[in-house]
């Protein structure tokens, strides 16, 4: 008896300036030959194959994939995948991105040359992705809950990778320490000198480490982190723009508005108006 195809999914608005955010998640039973691509994603997309089989193509290489396998689509990499004609797969997935995503994914079993992984206990991956989908929703609480379960899923992947300590020069620890310093102090008037001093290395060294691990300069990471927090305040507080600016480390409201527009494409007032309209308030 042929399987009945279905698709259950959740999609969230894109927030690239957040440390990490869930973009979409769901589960699907595919029809025979169902395919996606070739195309590009703007985020990381992990699929876990529950049953059946298919093929996954990335960077010009084709990988056979079957039940129990997990495969990763990288951002901005031409990819495609196709369900088998005889045994079409069902899979669950989670898509995510953010300023810290590249750093986190570097510690998982996946790489551009090895985007398919088979865990000794693959059901753990299925359960972790399902938990993200079950937590997803449009409220602030559900978004936070989904992000929390995404962190749990990524921690599971890191554990399954069982990689040796990554860098004997402690470069990853420097970046993680700087990120923690930014998260705890972004509301103050800190700059790159303060960040580099917090981890005990020069500004040029910190710059190289950030570019190596997350592909973003530390000053730009700080800016985007501040703006992501400003977006949250604009949506979920009654503070005026001047109060939001001061709360995320900007003493000059006009300068804050210029930076906000550069990052988000609209000024703070325009962003708030768009959010109000989209929520139907």
Coordinates of C-alpha atoms in Angstrom, one line a residue:
X1 CA 0.0 0.0 0.0
X2 CA 1.6 3.3 -1.0
X3 CA 2.4 5.8 1.7
X4 CA 0.1 8.9 1.9
X5 CA 2.2 12.1 1.4
X6 CA 1.9 14.9 3.9
X7 CA 3.8 17.9 5.1
X8 CA 3.7 19.7 8.5
X9 CA 5.9 22.7 8.9
X10 CA 6.5 25.9 10.7
X11 CA 8.3 29.0 9.4
X12 CA 9.6 32.0 11.3
X13 CA 10.7 35.4 10.1
X14 CA 14.4 35.7 9.3
X15 CA 16.5 37.3 12.0
X16 CA 20.1 37.0 10.9
X17 CA 21.3 39.5 13.5
X18 CA 20.4 37.1 16.4
X19 CA 23.0 34.8 17.9
X20 CA 20.9 32.0 16.5
X21 CA 17.3 31.6 15.5
X22 CA 15.0 28.9 14.2
X23 CA 13.9 29.7 10.6
X24 CA 11.7 26.7 9.9
X25 CA 11.0 23.1 11.1
X26 CA 8.6 20.3 10.2
X27 CA 8.1 16.8 9.0
X28 CA 7.1 15.4 5.6
X29 CA 6.3 12.2 3.9
X30 CA 7.4 12.7 0.3
X31 CA 5.8 11.4 -2.8
X32 CA 7.9 9.1 -5.1
X33 CA 10.5 11.3 -6.9
X34 CA 9.7 14.4 -4.9
X35 CA 12.6 16.8 -5.2
X36 CA 13.9 20.2 -4.2
X37 CA 16.5 22.2 -6.1
X38 CA 19.0 22.8 -7.4
X39 CA 18.9 25.9 -5.4
X40 CA 20.4 28.0 -2.6
X41 CA 19.3 28.4 1.0
X42 CA 20.1 31.4 3.1
X43 CA 20.4 29.3 6.3
X44 CA 21.6 25.9 7.6
X45 CA 19.1 23.2 7.0
X46 CA 19.4 19.8 8.7
X47 CA 17.2 16.8 7.5
X48 CA 16.9 13.6 9.4
X49 CA 15.6 10.7 7.3
X50 CA 12.9 8.8 9.3
X51 CA 12.2 6.1 6.6
X52 CA 12.8 5.4 3.0
X53 CA 15.7 6.6 0.9
X54 CA 16.8 9.2 -1.7
X55 CA 19.8 11.2 -2.9
X56 CA 21.3 14.5 -1.8
X57 CA 23.6 16.6 -4.1
X58 CA 25.9 19.4 -2.9
X59 CA 29.0 21.0 -4.4
X60 CA 28.5 18.7 -7.4
X61 CA 28.7 15.5 -5.4
X62 CA 25.8 13.0 -5.1
X63 CA 25.3 11.2 -1.8
X64 CA 22.9 8.2 -1.3
X65 CA 20.8 8.8 1.8
X66 CA 18.6 6.3 3.7
X67 CA 16.7 5.9 7.0
X68 CA 18.8 6.9 10.0
X69 CA 21.0 9.3 8.0
X70 CA 21.1 13.1 8.7
X71 CA 22.2 15.5 6.0
X72 CA 23.1 19.2 6.1
X73 CA 22.5 21.9 3.5
X74 CA 24.9 24.8 4.0
X75 CA 24.0 28.4 3.3
X76 CA 24.7 29.7 -0.2
X77 CA 25.8 26.2 -1.5
X78 CA 24.0 24.9 -4.6
X79 CA 22.1 21.8 -3.4
X80 CA 19.3 19.5 -4.3
X81 CA 17.6 16.3 -3.0
X82 CA 15.2 13.8 -4.4
X83 CA 13.1 11.0 -2.9
X84 CA 13.5 7.5 -4.2
X85 CA 10.9 6.4 -6.7
X86 CA 10.3 3.0 -5.0
X87 CA 10.9 3.9 -1.3
X88 CA 10.3 7.7 -1.0
X89 CA 11.7 9.0 2.2
X90 CA 10.0 10.7 5.1
X91 CA 12.1 13.2 7.0
X92 CA 12.0 15.9 9.6
X93 CA 14.0 19.1 9.4
X94 CA 15.1 22.2 11.1
X95 CA 16.5 25.4 9.5
X96 CA 18.4 28.0 11.4
X97 CA 21.0 30.7 11.2
X98 CA 22.5 33.6 13.1
X99 CA 25.7 35.2 14.1
X100 CA 26.9 32.2 16.1
X101 CA 25.7 29.5 13.7
X102 CA 28.9 29.0 11.8
X103 CA 30.9 28.7 15.0
X104 CA 28.6 26.1 16.4
X105 CA 28.3 24.0 13.2
X106 CA 32.1 23.8 13.0
X107 CA 32.0 21.6 16.1
X108 CA 29.5 19.1 14.7
X109 CA 30.1 16.0 12.6
X110 CA 29.3 17.9 9.4
X111 CA 31.6 19.5 6.9
X112 CA 31.4 20.7 3.3
X113 CA 33.2 17.6 2.3
X114 CA 31.1 15.3 4.6
X115 CA 27.6 16.7 4.7
X116 CA 25.9 13.3 5.6
X117 CA 26.2 11.7 9.0
X118 CA 24.8 8.5 10.5
X119 CA 24.6 8.4 14.3
X120 CA 25.0 5.3 16.4
X121 CA 21.6 6.1 17.9
X122 CA 19.8 8.1 15.2
X123 CA 16.5 8.3 17.1
X124 CA 18.1 10.9 19.3
X125 CA 18.3 13.3 16.4
X126 CA 14.7 12.5 15.3
X127 CA 13.5 13.3 18.8
X128 CA 15.5 16.5 19.1
X129 CA 14.3 17.9 15.8
X130 CA 10.7 17.0 16.6
X131 CA 11.0 18.8 20.0
X132 CA 12.0 22.0 18.1
X133 CA 9.0 21.7 15.8
X134 CA 6.6 21.0 18.7
X135 CA 7.9 24.1 20.5
X136 CA 7.6 26.5 17.5
X137 CA 5.0 29.2 17.4
X138 CA 4.4 32.9 16.8
X139 CA 4.5 34.1 20.4
X140 CA 7.7 35.4 22.1
X141 CA 7.6 32.5 24.6
X142 CA 7.3 29.8 21.9
X143 CA 10.2 31.4 19.8
X144 CA 12.4 31.3 22.9
X145 CA 11.4 27.8 23.7
X146 CA 12.2 26.7 20.1
X147 CA 15.6 28.4 20.3
X148 CA 16.3 26.7 23.6
X149 CA 15.5 23.3 22.0
X150 CA 17.7 24.2 19.0
X151 CA 20.6 24.7 21.4
X152 CA 19.9 21.3 22.9
X153 CA 19.9 19.8 19.4
X154 CA 23.2 21.4 18.5
X155 CA 24.7 20.2 21.8
X156 CA 23.7 16.7 20.8
X157 CA 25.4 17.1 17.5
X158 CA 28.6 18.3 19.1
X159 CA 28.5 15.3 21.5
X160 CA 28.0 12.9 18.6
X161 CA 30.9 14.4 16.7
X162 CA 33.3 13.5 19.6
X163 CA 36.0 15.7 18.1
X164 CA 39.3 16.4 19.7
X165 CA 40.0 19.8 21.2
X166 CA 39.7 22.1 18.2
X167 CA 42.6 24.6 18.5
X168 CA 45.7 24.3 20.6
X169 CA 46.1 28.1 20.3
X170 CA 42.8 28.6 22.2
X171 CA 41.4 30.7 19.3
X172 CA 37.9 29.2 19.7
X173 CA 37.9 29.9 23.4
X174 CA 38.9 33.5 22.7
X175 CA 36.0 34.0 20.3
X176 CA 33.5 32.3 22.7
X177 CA 34.8 34.5 25.6
X178 CA 34.4 37.6 23.5
X179 CA 30.9 36.6 22.5
X180 CA 30.0 36.1 26.2
X181 CA 31.5 39.5 27.1
X182 CA 29.4 41.2 24.3
X183 CA 26.2 39.4 25.5
X184 CA 26.8 40.6 29.1
X185 CA 28.0 44.2 28.3
X186 CA 26.4 45.3 25.0
X187 CA 24.2 47.9 26.9
X188 CA 27.3 49.8 27.9
X189 CA 29.4 51.9 25.7
X190 CA 31.9 49.2 24.9
X191 CA 34.1 48.9 21.8
X192 CA 36.6 46.6 20.2
X193 CA 39.3 47.6 22.6
X194 CA 37.1 46.5 25.6
X195 CA 36.2 43.3 23.9
X196 CA 39.8 42.3 23.1
X197 CA 41.0 43.4 26.5
X198 CA 38.3 41.1 28.1
X199 CA 39.9 38.0 26.6
X200 CA 43.5 39.3 26.8
X201 CA 44.5 39.5 23.2
X202 CA 45.2 42.3 20.7
X203 CA 42.5 43.8 18.5
X204 CA 44.1 42.5 15.3
X205 CA 44.3 39.0 16.8
X206 CA 40.7 39.1 17.8
X207 CA 39.7 40.2 14.4
X208 CA 41.5 37.3 12.8
X209 CA 39.9 34.8 15.2
X210 CA 36.4 36.2 14.5
X211 CA 36.9 36.0 10.8
X212 CA 38.3 32.5 11.0
X213 CA 35.5 31.1 13.1
X214 CA 32.3 33.1 12.4
X215 CA 33.2 35.1 9.3
X216 CA 32.2 38.4 10.9
X217 CA 34.5 41.1 12.4
X218 CA 34.0 41.6 16.1
X219 CA 32.8 45.2 15.8
X220 CA 30.2 44.1 13.3
X221 CA 29.1 41.3 15.5
X222 CA 28.7 43.8 18.4
X223 CA 26.6 46.1 16.2
X224 CA 24.3 43.3 15.0
X225 CA 23.9 41.9 18.5
X226 CA 22.9 45.4 19.7
X227 CA 20.4 45.8 16.8
X228 CA 18.9 42.4 17.4
X229 CA 18.3 43.4 21.1
X230 CA 16.9 46.7 19.9
X231 CA 14.4 44.8 17.7
X232 CA 13.2 42.8 20.7
X233 CA 12.7 46.0 22.7
X234 CA 10.9 47.7 19.9
X235 CA 8.5 44.8 19.6
X236 CA 8.0 43.9 23.2
X237 CA 8.4 47.1 25.3
X238 CA 6.9 50.5 25.4
X239 CA 10.2 52.3 25.4
X240 CA 10.6 55.3 23.0
X241 CA 13.3 55.0 20.3
X242 CA 15.7 57.1 22.5
X243 CA 15.2 54.7 25.4
X244 CA 15.8 51.7 23.1
X245 CA 19.0 53.3 21.8
X246 CA 20.3 53.9 25.4
X247 CA 19.3 50.4 26.4
X248 CA 21.5 48.8 23.7
X249 CA 24.6 51.0 24.2
X250 CA 23.9 54.0 21.9
X251 CA 24.0 57.5 23.6
X252 CA 23.2 59.3 20.3
X253 CA 19.7 58.5 19.1
X254 CA 20.4 59.8 15.5
X255 CA 23.5 57.6 15.2
X256 CA 21.5 54.6 16.5
X257 CA 18.8 55.2 13.9
X258 CA 21.5 55.3 11.1
X259 CA 23.1 52.1 12.3
X260 CA 19.6 50.4 12.7
X261 CA 18.7 51.3 9.1
X262 CA 22.0 50.0 7.8
X263 CA 21.5 46.7 9.4
X264 CA 17.7 46.2 9.1
X265 CA 17.0 48.2 5.9
X266 CA 14.5 50.5 7.7
X267 CA 14.7 53.1 10.5
X268 CA 13.5 52.0 14.0
X269 CA 10.1 53.8 13.5
X270 CA 9.6 52.0 10.2
X271 CA 10.5 48.7 11.7
X272 CA 8.1 49.2 14.6
X273 CA 5.3 50.2 12.1
X274 CA 5.9 47.1 10.0
X275 CA 5.8 44.8 13.0
X276 CA 2.6 46.4 14.2
X277 CA 0.9 46.0 10.9
X278 CA 2.1 42.3 10.5
X279 CA 0.7 41.5 14.0
X280 CA -2.7 43.0 13.1
X281 CA -2.6 45.4 16.0

